[in-house]
Structures are given as structure tokens and as C-alpha cells.
Coordinates of C-alpha atoms and ligand atoms in Angstrom, one line a residue:
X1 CA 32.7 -45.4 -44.9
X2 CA 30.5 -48.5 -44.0
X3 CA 32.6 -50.8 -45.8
X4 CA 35.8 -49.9 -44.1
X5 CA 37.8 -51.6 -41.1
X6 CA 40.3 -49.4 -38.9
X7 CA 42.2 -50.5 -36.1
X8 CA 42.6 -47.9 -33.2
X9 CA 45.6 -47.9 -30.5
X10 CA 45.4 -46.5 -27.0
X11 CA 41.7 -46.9 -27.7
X12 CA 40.5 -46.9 -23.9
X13 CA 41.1 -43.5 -23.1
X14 CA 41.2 -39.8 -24.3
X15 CA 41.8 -39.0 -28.3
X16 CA 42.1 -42.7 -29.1
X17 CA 38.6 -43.5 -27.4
X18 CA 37.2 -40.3 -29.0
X19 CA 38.5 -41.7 -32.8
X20 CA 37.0 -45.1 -32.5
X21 CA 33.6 -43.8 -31.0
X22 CA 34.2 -40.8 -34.0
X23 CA 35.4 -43.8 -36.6
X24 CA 32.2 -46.0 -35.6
X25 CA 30.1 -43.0 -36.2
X26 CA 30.8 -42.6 -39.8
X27 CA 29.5 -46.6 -40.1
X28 CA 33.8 -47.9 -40.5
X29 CA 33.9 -51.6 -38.6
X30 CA 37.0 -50.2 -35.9
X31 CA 39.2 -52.6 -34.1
X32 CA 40.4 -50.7 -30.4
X33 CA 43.5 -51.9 -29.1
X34 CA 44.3 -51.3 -25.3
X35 CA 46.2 -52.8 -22.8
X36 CA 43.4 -51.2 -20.4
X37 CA 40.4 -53.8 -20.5
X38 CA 38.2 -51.8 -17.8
X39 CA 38.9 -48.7 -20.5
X40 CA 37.7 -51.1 -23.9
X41 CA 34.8 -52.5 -21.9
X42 CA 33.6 -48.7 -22.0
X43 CA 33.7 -48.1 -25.2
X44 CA 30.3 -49.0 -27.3
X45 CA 29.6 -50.4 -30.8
X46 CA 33.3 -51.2 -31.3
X47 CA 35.1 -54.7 -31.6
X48 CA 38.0 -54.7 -28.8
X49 CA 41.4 -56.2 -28.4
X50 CA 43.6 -56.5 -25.1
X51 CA 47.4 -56.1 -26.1
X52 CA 50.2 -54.3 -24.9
X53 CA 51.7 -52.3 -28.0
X54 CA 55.2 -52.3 -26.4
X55 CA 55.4 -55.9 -26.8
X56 CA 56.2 -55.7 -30.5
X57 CA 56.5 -59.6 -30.7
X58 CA 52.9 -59.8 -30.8
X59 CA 51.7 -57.5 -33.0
X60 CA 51.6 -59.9 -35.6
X61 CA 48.7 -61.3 -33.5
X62 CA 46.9 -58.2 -34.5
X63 CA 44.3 -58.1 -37.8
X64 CA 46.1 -56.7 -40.6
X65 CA 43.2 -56.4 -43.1
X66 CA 42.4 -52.6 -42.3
X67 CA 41.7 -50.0 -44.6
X68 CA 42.5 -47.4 -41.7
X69 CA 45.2 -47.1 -38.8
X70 CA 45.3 -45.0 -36.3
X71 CA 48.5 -44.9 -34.7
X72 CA 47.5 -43.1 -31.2
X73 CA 48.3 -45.0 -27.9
X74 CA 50.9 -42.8 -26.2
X75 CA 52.5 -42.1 -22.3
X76 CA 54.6 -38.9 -21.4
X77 CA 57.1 -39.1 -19.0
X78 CA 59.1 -35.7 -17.4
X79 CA 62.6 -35.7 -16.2
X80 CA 65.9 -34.2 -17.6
X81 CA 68.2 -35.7 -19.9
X82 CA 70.7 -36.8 -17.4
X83 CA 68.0 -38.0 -14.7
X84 CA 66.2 -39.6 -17.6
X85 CA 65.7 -43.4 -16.7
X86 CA 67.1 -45.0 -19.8
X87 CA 64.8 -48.0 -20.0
X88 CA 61.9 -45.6 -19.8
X89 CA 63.7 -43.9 -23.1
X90 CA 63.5 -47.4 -24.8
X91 CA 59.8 -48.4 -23.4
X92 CA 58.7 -44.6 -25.1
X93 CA 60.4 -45.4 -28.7
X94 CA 59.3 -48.8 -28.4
X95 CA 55.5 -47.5 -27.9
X96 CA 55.5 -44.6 -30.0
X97 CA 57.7 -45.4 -32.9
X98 CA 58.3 -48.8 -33.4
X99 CA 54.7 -50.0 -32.4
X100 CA 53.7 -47.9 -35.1
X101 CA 55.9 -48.7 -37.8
X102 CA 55.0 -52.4 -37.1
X103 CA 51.7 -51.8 -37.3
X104 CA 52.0 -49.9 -40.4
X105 CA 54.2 -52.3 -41.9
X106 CA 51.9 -55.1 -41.7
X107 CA 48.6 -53.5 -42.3
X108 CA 50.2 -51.8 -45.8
X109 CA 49.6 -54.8 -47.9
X110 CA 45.9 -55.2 -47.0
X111 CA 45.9 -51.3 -48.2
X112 CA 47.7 -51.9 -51.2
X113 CA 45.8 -54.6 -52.4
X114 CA 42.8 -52.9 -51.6
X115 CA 43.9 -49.7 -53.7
X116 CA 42.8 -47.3 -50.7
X117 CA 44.0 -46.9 -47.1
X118 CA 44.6 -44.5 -44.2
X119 CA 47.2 -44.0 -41.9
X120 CA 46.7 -40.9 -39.3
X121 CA 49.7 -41.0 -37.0
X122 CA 48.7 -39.1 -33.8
X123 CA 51.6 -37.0 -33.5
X124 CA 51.9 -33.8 -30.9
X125 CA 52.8 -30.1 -31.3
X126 CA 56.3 -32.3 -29.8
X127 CA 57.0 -33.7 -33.3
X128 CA 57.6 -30.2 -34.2
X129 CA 58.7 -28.1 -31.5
X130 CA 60.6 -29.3 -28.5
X131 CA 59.9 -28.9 -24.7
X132 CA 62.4 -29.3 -21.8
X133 CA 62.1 -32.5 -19.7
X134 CA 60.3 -34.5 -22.5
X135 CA 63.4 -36.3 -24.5
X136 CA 62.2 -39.5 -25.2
X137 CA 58.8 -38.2 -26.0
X138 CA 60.1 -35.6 -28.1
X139 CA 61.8 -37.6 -29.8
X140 CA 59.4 -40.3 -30.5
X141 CA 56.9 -37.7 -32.0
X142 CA 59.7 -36.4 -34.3
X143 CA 60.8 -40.0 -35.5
X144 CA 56.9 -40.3 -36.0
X145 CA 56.9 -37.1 -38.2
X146 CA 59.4 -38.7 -40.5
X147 CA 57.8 -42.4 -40.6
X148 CA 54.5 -40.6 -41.9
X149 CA 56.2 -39.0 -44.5
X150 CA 58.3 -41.5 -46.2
X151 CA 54.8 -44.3 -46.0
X152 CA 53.0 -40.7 -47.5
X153 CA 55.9 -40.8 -50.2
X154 CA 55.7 -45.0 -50.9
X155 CA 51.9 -45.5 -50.4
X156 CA 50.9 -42.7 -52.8
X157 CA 50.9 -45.0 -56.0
X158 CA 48.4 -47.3 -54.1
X159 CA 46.0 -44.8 -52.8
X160 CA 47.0 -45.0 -49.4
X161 CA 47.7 -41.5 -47.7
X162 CA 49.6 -41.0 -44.4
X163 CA 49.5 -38.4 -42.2
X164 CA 50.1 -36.6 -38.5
X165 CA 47.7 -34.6 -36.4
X166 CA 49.6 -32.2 -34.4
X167 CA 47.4 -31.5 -30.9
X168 CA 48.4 -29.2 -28.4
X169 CA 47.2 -30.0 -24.6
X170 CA 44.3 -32.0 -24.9
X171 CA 41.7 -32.7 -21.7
X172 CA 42.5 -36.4 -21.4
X173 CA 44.2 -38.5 -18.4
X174 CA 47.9 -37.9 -20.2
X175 CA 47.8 -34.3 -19.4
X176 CA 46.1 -34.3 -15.9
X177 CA 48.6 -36.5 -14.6
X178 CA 51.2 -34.2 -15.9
X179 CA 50.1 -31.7 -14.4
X180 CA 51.2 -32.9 -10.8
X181 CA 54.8 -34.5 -12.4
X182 CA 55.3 -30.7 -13.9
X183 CA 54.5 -28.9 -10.4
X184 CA 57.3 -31.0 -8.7
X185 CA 59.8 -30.4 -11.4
X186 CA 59.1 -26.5 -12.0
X187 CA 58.1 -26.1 -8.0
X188 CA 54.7 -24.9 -9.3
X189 CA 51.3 -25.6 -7.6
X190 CA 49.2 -27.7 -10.5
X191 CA 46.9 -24.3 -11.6
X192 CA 49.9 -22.7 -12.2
X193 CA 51.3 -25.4 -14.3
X194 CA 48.2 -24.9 -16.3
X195 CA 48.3 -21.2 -16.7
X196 CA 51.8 -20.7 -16.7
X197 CA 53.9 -23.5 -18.3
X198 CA 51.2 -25.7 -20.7
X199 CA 48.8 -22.6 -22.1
X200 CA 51.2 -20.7 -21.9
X201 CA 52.8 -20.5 -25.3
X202 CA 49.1 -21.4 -26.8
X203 CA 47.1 -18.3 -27.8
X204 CA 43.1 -20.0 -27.2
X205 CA 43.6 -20.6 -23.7
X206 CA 41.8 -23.4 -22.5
X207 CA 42.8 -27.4 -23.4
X208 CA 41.2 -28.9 -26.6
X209 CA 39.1 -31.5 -26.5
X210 CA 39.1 -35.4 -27.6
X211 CA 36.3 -34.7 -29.9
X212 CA 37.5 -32.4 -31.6
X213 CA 41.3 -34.0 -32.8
X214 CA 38.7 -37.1 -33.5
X215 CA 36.6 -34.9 -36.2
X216 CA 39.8 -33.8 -37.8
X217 CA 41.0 -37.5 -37.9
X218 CA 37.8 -38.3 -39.8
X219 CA 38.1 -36.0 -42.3
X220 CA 41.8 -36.9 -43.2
X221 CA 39.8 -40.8 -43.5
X222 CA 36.9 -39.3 -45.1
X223 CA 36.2 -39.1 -49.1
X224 CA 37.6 -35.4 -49.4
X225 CA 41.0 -36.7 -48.3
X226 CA 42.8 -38.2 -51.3
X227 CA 45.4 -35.7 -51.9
X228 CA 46.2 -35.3 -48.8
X229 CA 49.3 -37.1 -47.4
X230 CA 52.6 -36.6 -46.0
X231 CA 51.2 -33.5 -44.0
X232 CA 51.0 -32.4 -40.3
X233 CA 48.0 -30.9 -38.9
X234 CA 48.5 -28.7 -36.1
X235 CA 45.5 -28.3 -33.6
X236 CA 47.4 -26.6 -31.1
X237 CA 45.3 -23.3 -30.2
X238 CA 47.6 -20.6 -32.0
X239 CA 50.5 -22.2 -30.7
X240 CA 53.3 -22.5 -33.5
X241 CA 52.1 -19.3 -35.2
X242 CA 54.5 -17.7 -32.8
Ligands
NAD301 P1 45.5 -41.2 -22.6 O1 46.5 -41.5 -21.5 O2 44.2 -40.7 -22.3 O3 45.4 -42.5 -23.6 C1 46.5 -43.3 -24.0 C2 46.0 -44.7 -24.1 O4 47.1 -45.5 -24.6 C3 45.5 -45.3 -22.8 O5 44.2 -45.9 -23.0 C4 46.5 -46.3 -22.4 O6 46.0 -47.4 -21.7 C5 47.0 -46.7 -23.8 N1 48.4 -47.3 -23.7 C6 49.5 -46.7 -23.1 N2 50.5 -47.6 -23.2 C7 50.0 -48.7 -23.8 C8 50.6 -50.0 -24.1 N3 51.8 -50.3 -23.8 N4 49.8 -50.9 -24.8 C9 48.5 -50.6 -25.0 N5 47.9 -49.5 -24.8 C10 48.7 -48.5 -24.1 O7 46.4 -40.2 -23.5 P2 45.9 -39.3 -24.7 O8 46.2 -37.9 -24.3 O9 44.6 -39.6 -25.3 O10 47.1 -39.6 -25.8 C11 46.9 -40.3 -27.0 C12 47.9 -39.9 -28.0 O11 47.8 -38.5 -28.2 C13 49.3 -40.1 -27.5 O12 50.1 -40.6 -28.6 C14 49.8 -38.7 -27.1 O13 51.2 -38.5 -27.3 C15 49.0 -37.9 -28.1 N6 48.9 -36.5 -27.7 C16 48.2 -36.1 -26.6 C17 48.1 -34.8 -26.2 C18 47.4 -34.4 -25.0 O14 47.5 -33.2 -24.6 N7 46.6 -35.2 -24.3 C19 48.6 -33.8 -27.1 C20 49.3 -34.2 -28.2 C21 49.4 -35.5 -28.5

């Protein structure tokens, strides 16, 4: 893996931070993208860029000669359909779709020429099942789903593989400031939020960790991971085998 160059999103904090530290492990050159400079600074033996995904104008600022991408910065927001602000609807797909498929777009023909490349799309259990209150993020995870698979279907002949890792909860700041958003809209106290609406559908009761959606990243980036593409790994505890 020394030879390789992967650019990471949402890099500052939680599962992103845990890929690039993961990524940098295994010897691959990673470049973290943040909008969060305090959250780079953090971060050791990785190169660092300060941009605001959402801004898609300027991800053509961004290096496009990666072998891997990890699509990963994210935000939740909670709120019914009809109380759902619609220009936080657009920020969402803007973020978690189209950032993506920008990114993808313009890092392919590095990948391509190179005859290898990786994209891991960091998906949710929420681009396969849905939740109430979560619209736009719902639906940015499934739109992910299907942008994985039809760059899985058109980068096969070049040796690049795409694919989505499917977390359940995971201990980072996205979840613990759901947490008190949930309480208010389900008129919980935060420890029941926990027990009783998150864990609750998920049979290993307790919230994964970073590390461990960052090992399964490096595997799907790793040697062993040639034939797979156009797949969704679920890490989710037990939870869809309901
Ligand atoms: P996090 O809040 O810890 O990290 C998200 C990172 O994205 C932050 O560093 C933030 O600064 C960055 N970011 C947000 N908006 C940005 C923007 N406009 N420009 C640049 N950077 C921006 O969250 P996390 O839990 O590590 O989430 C990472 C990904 O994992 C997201 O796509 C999320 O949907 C997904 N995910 C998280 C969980 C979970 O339970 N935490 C579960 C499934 C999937």
C-alpha cells in the first residue's frame, strides 16, 4: 500500500479521522479533507486540506491523482417531512451525494489510467432501511447506494472497485449530538434515546467504534479486495438480520 494516495472527507472527526489515521497505517500517502482546521491539525502523519465539500465549485481545487477515495464527511439532521427546512434538504444531498459523485468523477481517470483504484462510500444502515425524521439523510445514503453501484458496474474493466460500508450507531460527535435533537422530538431523556430508540433495533447493544468501520474500510482497499465491488457492508450490530 506504500505507493498509494487516498483522499479522505470529513477527515477531522469520528470514522473519517479513524480511516485516514487507519489508511496512513498501512504506509498509503492520505489527503484529509475537512472544513474543521482545529479537527485536521489533530490528526498525525497525514497531508491536510481545509474545504467545505458542499461548495461543489471548488472541488475541482482538490487533487485528483488518488488511487483511493473515501467518500465519508456527513451531518444528520431530525425533523419531520413537513417541518423539514427545505434548504437544509438541499445542503444534505449537496454534501452527501453530489460532493461524492464530484469527487468520484474527477478522481476516476487518475484510477483508470493507473489500472487500480478504490472507492469506499461511507454509507449507513440508512441507505438500506429508513428511519422516521431523517428524509434528507435517508435519502442521501440511498442515492449513495446506487452511485456506488453503477461506478462498481463502469470501473470494473479498469480495476477500480466501488463500494459502501453500512455502520449502525457509531461513538462519534454525529451521534452524541443526536442524541439530545432525538430526546426533544420523541420527549425522551438522552439515556433513553440510547436504550430505547438507537439500540434498539440493534442486537450487540452498545455503539461501534471508529476503529473498527476504519479496519473494514482497509480491507475493501487492501490486496484481498479485487473482486469485490458493487457491495454493501453492513456493520450494524445484528441490526438488519431482523
Ligand atoms: P462526525 O460528525 O464525527 O464527522 C463528520 C466530519 O465531516 C466532521 O469532521 C465534519 O467537520 C465534516 N464535515 C461536515 N460537513 C462538512 C462540509 N460541508 N465540508 C467539509 N467537512 C464537513 O460524523 P461521523 O459519525 O464520523 O460520520 C461520518 C460519516 O459516517 C457520515 O457520512 C455519516 O453519515 C456516516 N455514518 C455515521 C454513523 C454514526 O453512527 N456515527 C453511522 C452510519 C454512517
Amino acid at each position: 500500500m506504500e505507493t498509494r494516495r487516498a483522499l479522505v472527507t470529513g477527515a477531522a472527526s469520528g470514522i473519517g479521522a479513524a480511516c485516514a489515521q487507519r489508511l496512513a497505517a498501512d504506509g498509503v500517502h492520505v489527503v484529509a479533507v475537512d472544513f474543521d482546521q482545529a479537527g485536521l491539525d489533530a490528526l498525525d502523519g497525514v497531508e491536510t486540506v481545509v474545504a467545505d465539500l458542499s461548495d461543489l465549485e471548488r472541488l475541482s481545487d482538490l487533487p485528483s491523482d488518488v488511487d483511493i477515495l473515501v467518500n465519508n464527511a456527513g451531518v444528520q439532521q431530525v425533523a419531520p417531512v413537513e417541518q423539514f427546512p427545505p434548504e437544509r434538504f438541499s445542503y444534505i444531498l449537496r454534501l452527501m451525494l453530489e460532493a461524492p459523485f464530484r469527487l468520484i468523477r474527477q478522481t476516476l481517470p487518475h484510477m483508470y489510467g493507473a489500472g487500480w483504484g478504490r472507492v469506499v462510500n461511507i454509507s449507513s444502515v440508512h441507505g438500506l432501511r429508513a428511519s422516521p425524521f431523517k428524509a434528507a439523510y435517508v435519502a442521501a445514503k440511498h442515492g449513495l447506494e446506487g452511485l456506488s453501484k453503477v461506478v462498481a458496474l463502469e470501473g470494473a474493466a479498469h480495476g477500480v472497485t466501488s463500494n459502501c460500508v453500512n455502520p449502525a450507531y457509531v461513538r462519534t460527535p454525529l451521534v452524541t449530538a443526536q442524541l439530545a435533537d432525538q430526546a426533544a422530538t420523541h420527549g425522551l431523556s438522552e439515556s433513553e434515546v440510547l436504550d430505547k430508540v438507537l439500540l434498539e433495533p440493534v442486537a450487540v447493544k452498545r455503539l461501534i467504534e471508529p476503529a473498527e468501520v476504519a479496519e473494514l474500510v482497509a480491507v475493501l482497499c487492501g490486496p484481498a479486495s479485487a473482486s469485490i465491488t458493487g457491495s454493501s457492508f453492513v456493520l450494524d450490530g445484528g441490526w438488519t438480520a431482523h
